[in-house]
Coordinates of N, CA and C in Angstrom, one line a residue:
Chain A
D1 N 30.5 -27.3 24.5 CA 29.6 -27.6 23.5 C 28.1 -27.4 23.9
A2 N 27.3 -26.9 23.0 CA 25.9 -26.7 23.4 C 25.3 -28.1 23.7
K3 N 24.3 -28.0 24.7 CA 23.7 -29.2 25.1 C 22.2 -29.3 24.7
T4 N 21.9 -28.5 23.7 CA 20.5 -28.4 23.2 C 20.4 -28.5 21.7
T5 N 19.3 -29.1 21.3 CA 19.0 -29.2 19.8 C 17.6 -28.6 19.6
Q6 N 17.5 -27.8 18.6 CA 16.2 -27.1 18.2 C 16.0 -27.2 16.7
P7 N 14.8 -27.2 16.3 CA 14.6 -27.1 14.8 C 15.1 -25.7 14.3
P8 N 15.6 -25.7 13.1 CA 16.2 -24.4 12.7 C 15.2 -23.3 12.4
S9 N 14.0 -23.7 12.0 CA 13.0 -22.6 11.7 C 11.6 -23.2 12.0
M10 N 10.7 -22.2 12.2 CA 9.3 -22.5 12.4 C 8.5 -21.3 11.9
D11 N 7.2 -21.6 11.5 CA 6.3 -20.5 11.2 C 5.1 -20.6 12.1
C12 N 4.5 -19.4 12.3 CA 3.3 -19.4 13.2 C 2.4 -18.2 12.7
A13 N 1.1 -18.5 12.7 CA 0.2 -17.4 12.3 C 0.0 -16.5 13.4
E14 N -0.2 -15.2 13.1 CA -0.4 -14.2 14.1 C -1.7 -14.6 14.9
G15 N -1.6 -14.4 16.3 CA -2.7 -14.7 17.1 C -2.8 -16.2 17.6
R16 N -2.1 -17.0 16.9 CA -2.0 -18.4 17.4 C -0.9 -18.7 18.3
A17 N -1.0 -19.8 19.0 CA 0.1 -20.2 19.9 C 1.3 -20.7 19.1
A18 N 2.5 -20.3 19.6 CA 3.7 -20.8 19.0 C 4.4 -21.7 20.0
N19 N 4.6 -23.0 19.6 CA 5.2 -24.0 20.4 C 6.6 -24.3 19.9
L20 N 7.6 -24.0 20.7 CA 9.0 -24.2 20.2 C 9.6 -25.3 21.0
P21 N 10.0 -26.4 20.4 CA 10.5 -27.5 21.1 C 12.0 -27.4 21.3
C22 N 12.5 -28.1 22.3 CA 14.0 -28.2 22.5 C 14.3 -29.5 23.2
N23 N 15.4 -30.2 22.7 CA 15.9 -31.4 23.3 C 17.1 -31.1 24.1
H24 N 17.2 -31.6 25.3 CA 18.4 -31.5 26.1 C 18.6 -32.8 26.9
S25 N 18.8 -33.8 26.1 CA 18.8 -35.2 26.7 C 20.0 -35.4 27.7
T26 N 21.0 -34.6 27.6 CA 22.2 -34.8 28.5 C 22.2 -33.9 29.7
I27 N 21.1 -33.3 29.9 CA 21.1 -32.3 31.0 C 21.3 -33.0 32.3
S28 N 22.0 -32.3 33.2 CA 22.3 -32.8 34.6 C 21.2 -32.3 35.5
G29 N 21.2 -32.9 36.7 CA 20.2 -32.6 37.7 C 20.1 -31.2 38.2
N30 N 21.2 -30.5 38.2 CA 21.2 -29.2 38.7 C 21.3 -28.1 37.6
E31 N 21.1 -28.5 36.4 CA 21.2 -27.5 35.3 C 19.9 -27.0 34.9
Y32 N 19.8 -25.7 34.9 CA 18.5 -25.0 34.5 C 18.4 -24.9 33.0
V33 N 17.2 -24.8 32.5 CA 16.9 -24.5 31.1 C 16.5 -23.1 31.0
Y34 N 17.1 -22.3 30.1 CA 16.8 -20.9 29.9 C 16.4 -20.8 28.5
W35 N 15.5 -19.8 28.3 CA 15.1 -19.4 26.9 C 15.3 -17.9 26.8
Y36 N 16.0 -17.5 25.7 CA 16.2 -16.2 25.3 C 15.8 -16.0 23.8
R37 N 15.5 -14.8 23.4 CA 15.3 -14.6 22.0 C 16.1 -13.4 21.5
Q38 N 16.4 -13.4 20.3 CA 17.2 -12.3 19.7 C 16.6 -11.8 18.4
I39 N 16.3 -10.5 18.5 CA 15.8 -9.9 17.3 C 17.0 -9.3 16.6
H40 N 17.0 -9.3 15.3 CA 18.1 -8.9 14.4 C 19.0 -7.8 15.0
S41 N 20.3 -8.1 15.1 CA 21.3 -7.1 15.5 C 21.0 -6.5 16.9
Q42 N 20.4 -7.2 17.8 CA 20.2 -6.8 19.1 C 20.8 -7.8 20.1
G43 N 20.9 -7.4 21.4 CA 21.3 -8.4 22.4 C 20.2 -9.3 22.7
P44 N 20.5 -10.5 23.2 CA 19.4 -11.5 23.5 C 18.5 -10.9 24.7
Q45 N 17.3 -11.3 24.6 CA 16.3 -10.8 25.6 C 15.8 -12.1 26.4
Y46 N 15.8 -11.9 27.7 CA 15.4 -13.0 28.5 C 13.9 -13.3 28.3
I47 N 13.5 -14.6 28.3 CA 12.1 -15.0 28.3 C 11.7 -15.6 29.5
I48 N 12.3 -16.8 29.8 CA 11.9 -17.6 31.0 C 12.9 -18.6 31.3
H49 N 12.9 -19.2 32.5 CA 13.8 -20.3 32.8 C 13.2 -21.2 33.8
G50 N 13.7 -22.4 33.9 CA 13.1 -23.4 34.9 C 14.0 -24.5 35.1
L51 N 13.8 -25.3 36.2 CA 14.6 -26.5 36.5 C 13.8 -27.8 36.3
K52 N 12.7 -27.9 37.0 CA 11.9 -29.1 36.9 C 10.4 -28.8 36.6
N53 N 9.9 -27.8 37.3 CA 8.5 -27.5 37.2 C 8.2 -26.6 36.0
N54 N 6.9 -26.7 35.5 CA 6.5 -25.8 34.5 C 6.5 -24.4 35.0
E55 N 6.8 -23.4 34.2 CA 6.9 -22.0 34.6 C 6.0 -21.2 33.6
T56 N 5.5 -20.1 34.2 CA 4.7 -19.2 33.3 C 5.0 -17.8 33.8
N57 N 5.2 -16.9 32.8 CA 5.3 -15.4 33.2 C 4.5 -14.7 32.1
E58 N 4.7 -13.4 32.1 CA 3.8 -12.5 31.3 C 4.2 -12.7 29.8
M59 N 5.3 -13.3 29.5 CA 5.8 -13.5 28.1 C 5.4 -14.8 27.6
A60 N 5.6 -15.9 28.4 CA 5.5 -17.2 27.9 C 5.3 -18.3 29.0
S61 N 5.2 -19.5 28.5 CA 5.1 -20.6 29.4 C 6.2 -21.6 29.0
L62 N 6.8 -22.3 30.0 CA 7.8 -23.3 29.8 C 7.3 -24.6 30.3
I63 N 7.3 -25.6 29.4 CA 6.8 -26.9 29.8 C 8.1 -27.8 29.8
I64 N 8.4 -28.4 30.9 CA 9.6 -29.3 31.0 C 9.1 -30.7 31.2
T65 N 9.5 -31.7 30.4 CA 9.1 -33.1 30.6 C 9.6 -33.6 31.9
E66 N 8.9 -34.6 32.4 CA 9.2 -35.2 33.7 C 10.7 -35.7 33.8
D67 N 11.2 -36.3 32.7 CA 12.5 -36.8 32.7 C 13.5 -35.6 32.4
R68 N 13.1 -34.4 32.1 CA 13.8 -33.2 31.9 C 14.7 -33.3 30.6
K69 N 14.4 -34.2 29.8 CA 15.2 -34.4 28.5 C 14.7 -33.5 27.4
S70 N 13.6 -32.8 27.6 CA 13.1 -31.9 26.6 C 12.2 -30.9 27.2
S71 N 12.0 -29.8 26.5 CA 11.1 -28.8 27.0 C 10.4 -28.1 25.8
T72 N 9.4 -27.3 26.1 CA 8.7 -26.6 25.0 C 8.4 -25.2 25.5
L73 N 8.8 -24.2 24.7 CA 8.4 -22.8 25.0 C 7.1 -22.5 24.3
I74 N 6.2 -21.9 25.0 CA 4.9 -21.6 24.4 C 4.7 -20.1 24.5
L75 N 4.5 -19.5 23.3 CA 4.0 -18.1 23.2 C 2.5 -18.2 23.0
P76 N 1.7 -17.8 23.9 CA 0.3 -18.1 23.8 C -0.5 -17.4 22.6
H77 N -0.1 -16.2 22.3 CA -0.7 -15.5 21.2 C 0.3 -14.7 20.5
A78 N 0.9 -15.4 19.5 CA 2.1 -14.8 18.8 C 1.7 -13.5 18.0
T79 N 2.5 -12.5 18.1 CA 2.3 -11.3 17.3 C 3.5 -11.2 16.3
L80 N 3.4 -10.3 15.4 CA 4.5 -10.1 14.4 C 5.8 -9.7 15.1
R81 N 5.7 -9.0 16.2 CA 6.9 -8.6 16.9 C 7.6 -9.7 17.6
D82 N 7.0 -10.9 17.7 CA 7.6 -12.1 18.2 C 8.5 -12.8 17.2
T83 N 8.6 -12.3 16.0 CA 9.5 -12.9 15.0 C 10.9 -12.6 15.5
A84 N 11.7 -13.7 15.6 CA 13.0 -13.6 16.2 C 13.7 -15.0 16.2
V85 N 14.9 -15.0 16.6 CA 15.6 -16.3 16.8 C 15.4 -16.7 18.3
Y86 N 14.9 -17.9 18.6 CA 14.7 -18.3 20.0 C 15.8 -19.3 20.4
Y87 N 16.4 -19.0 21.5 CA 17.5 -19.9 21.9 C 17.1 -20.7 23.2
C88 N 17.2 -22.0 23.1 CA 17.0 -22.8 24.3 C 18.4 -23.1 24.8
I89 N 18.7 -22.8 26.1 CA 20.0 -22.9 26.6 C 20.0 -23.7 27.9
V90 N 21.0 -24.5 28.1 CA 21.2 -25.1 29.4 C 22.4 -24.4 30.1
R91 N 22.1 -24.0 31.3 CA 23.1 -23.3 32.1 C 24.1 -24.4 32.6
V92 N 25.3 -24.3 32.2 CA 26.3 -25.3 32.6 C 27.3 -24.8 33.6
F93 N 27.9 -25.7 34.4 CA 28.9 -25.3 35.3 C 30.3 -25.6 34.8
G94 N 31.1 -24.6 34.8 CA 32.5 -24.7 34.3 C 33.5 -25.0 35.4
S95 N 34.7 -24.6 35.1 CA 35.8 -24.8 36.1 C 35.6 -23.8 37.3
Y96 N 36.1 -24.1 38.4 CA 36.0 -23.2 39.6 C 34.5 -23.0 40.0
N97 N 33.7 -23.9 39.7 CA 32.3 -23.9 40.0 C 31.6 -22.6 39.5
T98 N 32.0 -22.1 38.4 CA 31.3 -21.0 37.7 C 30.3 -21.5 36.8
D99 N 29.2 -20.7 36.6 CA 28.2 -21.2 35.7 C 28.1 -20.2 34.5
K100 N 27.6 -20.7 33.4 CA 27.6 -19.9 32.2 C 26.5 -20.4 31.3
L101 N 26.1 -19.6 30.3 CA 25.1 -20.0 29.3 C 25.8 -20.3 28.0
I102 N 25.6 -21.5 27.5 CA 26.2 -21.9 26.2 C 25.0 -22.0 25.2
F103 N 25.1 -21.1 24.2 CA 24.0 -21.1 23.3 C 24.1 -22.2 22.3
G104 N 22.9 -22.7 21.9 CA 22.8 -23.6 20.7 C 22.5 -22.8 19.5
T105 N 22.0 -23.5 18.5 CA 21.8 -22.9 17.2 C 20.5 -22.1 17.1
G106 N 19.6 -22.4 17.9 CA 18.3 -21.6 18.0 C 17.3 -22.0 16.9
T107 N 16.1 -21.5 17.1 CA 15.0 -21.6 16.1 C 14.6 -20.3 15.6
R108 N 14.6 -20.1 14.3 CA 14.1 -18.8 13.7 C 12.6 -18.9 13.6
L109 N 11.9 -18.2 14.4 CA 10.4 -18.2 14.4 C 10.0 -17.0 13.5
Q110 N 9.2 -17.3 12.5 CA 8.6 -16.3 11.6 C 7.1 -16.3 11.9
V111 N 6.6 -15.2 12.4 CA 5.1 -15.0 12.6 C 4.6 -14.3 11.4
F112 N 3.5 -14.8 10.8 CA 3.0 -14.2 9.6 C 1.6 -13.8 9.8
P113 N 1.1 -12.7 9.1 CA -0.2 -12.1 9.3 C -1.3 -13.1 9.0
Chain B
G1 N 13.9 -3.0 35.6 CA 14.6 -4.2 35.5 C 16.1 -3.9 35.4
A2 N 16.9 -5.0 35.4 CA 18.3 -4.9 35.3 C 18.7 -4.5 33.9
V3 N 19.7 -3.6 33.8 CA 20.1 -3.0 32.5 C 21.6 -3.2 32.4
V4 N 22.1 -3.6 31.2 CA 23.5 -3.7 30.9 C 23.7 -2.8 29.7
S5 N 24.6 -1.8 29.9 CA 24.9 -0.9 28.8 C 26.2 -1.3 28.1
Q6 N 26.2 -1.3 26.8 CA 27.4 -1.7 26.1 C 27.8 -0.5 25.1
H7 N 29.0 -0.2 25.1 CA 29.5 1.0 24.3 C 30.8 0.7 23.7
P8 N 31.1 1.1 22.4 CA 30.1 1.7 21.5 C 29.2 0.6 20.9
S9 N 28.1 1.1 20.2 CA 27.2 0.2 19.5 C 27.8 -0.2 18.2
R10 N 28.6 0.7 17.6 CA 29.2 0.4 16.3 C 30.6 1.0 16.3
V11 N 31.6 0.3 15.7 CA 32.9 0.9 15.6 C 33.6 0.3 14.3
I12 N 34.2 1.2 13.6 CA 35.0 0.8 12.5 C 36.5 1.2 12.8
C13 N 37.4 0.3 12.6 CA 38.8 0.6 12.9 C 39.6 0.0 11.7
K14 N 40.8 0.6 11.7 CA 41.8 0.1 10.7 C 42.5 -1.1 11.1
S15 N 42.9 -2.0 10.2 CA 43.6 -3.2 10.5 C 44.9 -2.9 11.2
G16 N 45.1 -3.6 12.3 CA 46.4 -3.4 13.1 C 46.2 -2.5 14.3
T17 N 45.0 -1.9 14.4 CA 44.8 -1.0 15.6 C 44.0 -1.8 16.6
S18 N 43.9 -1.2 17.8 CA 43.1 -1.9 18.9 C 41.8 -1.2 19.2
V19 N 40.9 -1.9 19.7 CA 39.5 -1.4 19.9 C 39.1 -1.8 21.3
K20 N 38.6 -0.9 22.1 CA 38.1 -1.3 23.4 C 36.5 -1.2 23.5
I21 N 35.9 -2.2 24.0 CA 34.5 -2.2 24.2 C 34.1 -2.3 25.7
E22 N 33.2 -1.4 26.1 CA 32.8 -1.4 27.5 C 31.5 -2.0 27.8
C23 N 31.4 -2.7 28.9 CA 30.1 -3.3 29.3 C 29.9 -2.9 30.8
R24 N 28.8 -2.2 31.0 CA 28.5 -1.7 32.3 C 27.1 -2.2 32.8
S25 N 27.1 -2.6 34.1 CA 25.8 -3.0 34.7 C 25.3 -1.7 35.4
L26 N 24.2 -1.2 35.0 CA 23.7 0.1 35.4 C 23.1 0.2 36.8
D27 N 22.4 -0.8 37.2 CA 21.6 -0.8 38.4 C 21.8 -2.0 39.3
F28 N 22.9 -2.7 39.1 CA 23.2 -3.8 39.9 C 24.7 -4.1 39.8
Q29 N 25.2 -4.8 40.8 CA 26.6 -5.1 40.8 C 26.8 -6.5 40.2
A30 N 27.8 -6.6 39.3 CA 28.0 -7.9 38.6 C 29.4 -8.4 38.9
T31 N 29.6 -9.4 39.7 CA 30.9 -10.0 40.0 C 31.4 -10.8 38.8
T32 N 30.4 -11.2 38.0 CA 30.8 -12.0 36.8 C 30.1 -11.4 35.5
M33 N 30.9 -11.3 34.5 CA 30.4 -10.9 33.2 C 30.9 -11.8 32.2
F34 N 30.2 -11.9 31.0 CA 30.6 -12.8 30.0 C 30.7 -12.1 28.7
W35 N 31.6 -12.5 27.8 CA 31.8 -11.9 26.5 C 31.5 -13.0 25.5
Y36 N 30.7 -12.6 24.5 CA 30.3 -13.5 23.4 C 30.7 -12.8 22.1
R37 N 30.8 -13.6 21.0 CA 31.0 -13.1 19.7 C 30.0 -13.8 18.8
Q38 N 29.5 -13.1 17.8 CA 28.5 -13.7 16.9 C 28.8 -13.3 15.5
F39 N 29.0 -14.2 14.7 CA 29.2 -14.0 13.2 C 27.8 -14.0 12.5
P40 N 27.7 -13.4 11.4 CA 26.4 -13.3 10.7 C 25.7 -14.7 10.5
K41 N 24.5 -14.7 10.8 CA 23.6 -15.9 10.7 C 24.1 -17.1 11.6
Q42 N 24.9 -16.8 12.6 CA 25.3 -17.8 13.5 C 24.9 -17.5 14.9
S43 N 25.1 -18.5 15.8 CA 24.7 -18.3 17.2 C 25.8 -17.5 18.0
L44 N 25.5 -17.2 19.2 CA 26.5 -16.6 20.1 C 27.5 -17.6 20.5
M45 N 28.8 -17.2 20.5 CA 29.8 -18.1 21.0 C 30.5 -17.5 22.2
L46 N 30.5 -18.2 23.3 CA 31.1 -17.7 24.5 C 32.6 -17.6 24.3
M47 N 33.2 -16.4 24.6 CA 34.6 -16.2 24.4 C 35.3 -16.4 25.8
A48 N 34.7 -15.7 26.8 CA 35.4 -15.7 28.1 C 34.5 -15.3 29.2
T49 N 34.8 -15.7 30.4 CA 34.1 -15.3 31.6 C 35.0 -14.3 32.4
S50 N 34.5 -13.2 32.7 CA 35.2 -12.1 33.4 C 34.8 -12.0 34.8
N51 N 35.7 -12.1 35.7 CA 35.5 -12.0 37.2 C 36.1 -10.8 37.8
E52 N 35.3 -10.1 38.5 CA 35.8 -8.8 39.1 C 37.0 -9.1 40.0
G53 N 38.1 -8.4 39.8 CA 39.3 -8.5 40.6 C 40.2 -9.7 40.3
S54 N 39.9 -10.5 39.3 CA 40.8 -11.6 38.9 C 40.9 -11.8 37.4
K55 N 41.7 -12.7 37.0 CA 41.9 -12.9 35.6 C 40.7 -13.6 35.0
A56 N 40.5 -13.2 33.7 CA 39.4 -13.8 33.0 C 39.7 -15.3 32.6
T57 N 38.6 -16.0 32.5 CA 38.7 -17.4 32.0 C 38.3 -17.5 30.6
Y58 N 39.2 -18.0 29.7 CA 38.9 -18.0 28.3 C 38.4 -19.4 27.9
E59 N 37.5 -19.4 26.9 CA 37.0 -20.7 26.3 C 38.1 -21.2 25.4
Q60 N 38.1 -22.5 25.2 CA 39.1 -23.1 24.3 C 39.1 -22.5 22.9
G61 N 40.3 -22.2 22.5 CA 40.4 -21.7 21.1 C 40.4 -20.2 21.0
V62 N 40.1 -19.5 22.1 CA 40.1 -18.0 22.1 C 41.4 -17.5 22.6
E63 N 42.1 -16.6 21.8 CA 43.4 -16.1 22.2 C 43.3 -15.1 23.3
K64 N 43.8 -15.4 24.4 CA 43.7 -14.4 25.5 C 44.6 -13.2 25.3
D65 N 45.7 -13.3 24.5 CA 46.5 -12.1 24.3 C 46.0 -11.2 23.2
K66 N 45.0 -11.7 22.5 CA 44.4 -10.9 21.4 C 43.1 -10.2 22.0
F67 N 42.4 -10.9 22.8 CA 41.2 -10.4 23.4 C 41.4 -10.2 24.9
L68 N 41.8 -9.0 25.2 CA 42.1 -8.6 26.6 C 40.9 -8.2 27.4
I69 N 40.7 -8.8 28.5 CA 39.5 -8.6 29.3 C 40.0 -8.0 30.7
N70 N 39.3 -6.9 31.0 CA 39.6 -6.3 32.3 C 38.3 -6.1 33.1
H71 N 38.2 -6.5 34.3 CA 37.0 -6.4 35.1 C 37.4 -5.7 36.4
A72 N 37.6 -4.4 36.3 CA 38.3 -3.7 37.4 C 37.3 -3.3 38.5
S73 N 36.0 -3.3 38.2 CA 35.0 -2.9 39.2 C 33.8 -3.8 39.1
L74 N 32.9 -3.7 40.1 CA 31.7 -4.5 40.1 C 30.7 -4.1 39.0
T75 N 30.9 -3.0 38.3 CA 29.9 -2.6 37.3 C 30.5 -2.4 35.9
L76 N 31.8 -2.7 35.8 CA 32.4 -2.5 34.5 C 33.4 -3.6 34.1
S77 N 33.2 -4.1 32.9 CA 34.2 -5.0 32.2 C 34.5 -4.5 30.9
T78 N 35.7 -4.6 30.4 CA 36.1 -4.1 29.1 C 36.7 -5.3 28.3
L79 N 36.5 -5.2 27.0 CA 37.1 -6.2 26.1 C 37.9 -5.4 25.1
T80 N 39.2 -5.6 25.0 CA 40.0 -4.9 24.0 C 40.5 -5.9 23.0
V81 N 40.1 -5.6 21.7 CA 40.6 -6.4 20.6 C 41.9 -5.8 20.1
T82 N 43.0 -6.5 20.3 CA 44.3 -6.0 20.0 C 44.7 -6.4 18.6
S83 N 45.4 -5.5 17.9 CA 45.9 -5.7 16.6 C 44.8 -6.3 15.7
A84 N 43.7 -5.6 15.6 CA 42.5 -6.2 14.9 C 42.8 -6.4 13.4
H85 N 42.1 -7.5 12.9 CA 42.2 -7.8 11.5 C 40.8 -8.0 11.0
P86 N 40.6 -7.9 9.7 CA 39.3 -8.1 9.1 C 38.5 -9.3 9.6
E87 N 39.2 -10.4 9.9 CA 38.5 -11.6 10.4 C 38.0 -11.4 11.8
D88 N 38.4 -10.4 12.5 CA 37.8 -10.1 13.8 C 36.5 -9.3 13.7
S89 N 36.2 -8.9 12.5 CA 34.9 -8.2 12.3 C 33.8 -9.1 12.8
S90 N 32.9 -8.6 13.7 CA 31.9 -9.5 14.3 C 31.0 -8.6 15.2
F91 N 30.0 -9.3 15.7 CA 29.1 -8.7 16.7 C 29.5 -9.2 18.1
Y92 N 29.9 -8.3 18.9 CA 30.4 -8.7 20.3 C 29.3 -8.3 21.3
I93 N 29.0 -9.2 22.1 CA 27.9 -9.0 23.1 C 28.4 -9.4 24.5
C94 N 28.1 -8.6 25.5 CA 28.4 -8.9 26.8 C 27.2 -9.2 27.6
S95 N 27.4 -9.9 28.7 CA 26.3 -10.3 29.6 C 26.8 -10.2 31.0
A96 N 25.9 -9.8 31.9 CA 26.3 -9.7 33.3 C 25.4 -10.6 34.2
R97 N 26.0 -11.4 35.1 CA 25.2 -12.2 36.0 C 24.7 -11.4 37.2
G98 N 23.5 -11.5 37.4 CA 22.9 -10.7 38.6 C 21.8 -9.8 38.1
G99 N 21.2 -9.1 39.1 CA 20.3 -8.1 38.7 C 18.9 -8.6 38.4
G100 N 18.4 -9.4 39.1 CA 17.0 -9.9 38.8 C 16.9 -11.4 38.8
D101 N 15.6 -11.8 38.7 CA 15.4 -13.3 38.8 C 16.0 -14.1 37.7
N102 N 16.1 -13.5 36.5 CA 16.6 -14.3 35.4 C 18.1 -14.6 35.5
G103 N 18.8 -13.7 36.1 CA 20.2 -14.0 36.4 C 21.2 -13.6 35.4
Y104 N 20.8 -13.4 34.1 CA 21.8 -13.1 33.1 C 21.2 -12.0 32.2
T105 N 21.8 -10.8 32.2 CA 21.3 -9.7 31.4 C 22.3 -9.4 30.4
F106 N 21.8 -9.2 29.1 CA 22.7 -9.0 28.0 C 22.7 -7.5 27.6
G107 N 23.9 -7.1 27.1 CA 24.0 -5.8 26.5 C 23.4 -5.8 25.1
S108 N 23.4 -4.7 24.5 CA 22.8 -4.5 23.1 C 23.8 -4.9 22.0
G109 N 25.0 -5.1 22.4 CA 26.0 -5.6 21.4 C 26.8 -4.4 20.7
T110 N 28.0 -4.8 20.2 CA 28.9 -3.9 19.5 C 29.2 -4.5 18.2
R111 N 28.9 -3.8 17.1 CA 29.3 -4.3 15.8 C 30.7 -3.7 15.4
L112 N 31.6 -4.6 15.4 CA 33.0 -4.2 15.0 C 33.3 -4.5 13.5
T113 N 33.7 -3.5 12.8 CA 34.2 -3.7 11.4 C 35.6 -3.3 11.3
V114 N 36.4 -4.2 10.9 CA 37.9 -3.9 10.7 C 38.1 -3.8 9.2
V115 N 38.7 -2.6 8.8 CA 38.9 -2.4 7.4 C 40.4 -2.3 7.1

């Protein structure tokens, strides 16, 4: 079962920052938080991931709360091409110590002009 | 960056026939690959984990005899949908672990339509 909850949809004006929240209150100490996005009928695209510390790359920033029960993905200057479904994922460990990504329901971000 | 190629991108088949989908890691070796299924307006559902040289591990509720997975090399995993029915029509996506910092690279997906 997915270990994350996200709002189903959000809107953002072009050029403004998009802040996408995610709750993962049952996350374990060794489980990473991953963010991917999916544009219609394509495979998911990696955005960023982290464990405890805040992370930043050329696409986005990831802010993880100190208790690790929630995180926020920040797209600093949203463009129309950022319109997509954004998935917050906790990497879980299955049987035989294998790890895997279990997707939640995601947030549909609509960037408008 | 890491690239995963999935083929075919679209396939239409008749009910009762079998369809094979290929997933290749182009510039890295992937000992583990994952197969997902996605119905319209829904999220990705993990079907199985494919390990090179061993049997796949299927998620609960996924029929292993219907969805045959073979991971014969470090760069290729295949998913065969056997005796396909219209309810198997879906978007199938593979992912390979490895090939960069992010750890999981996804293919572009295969849209299967069973008529």
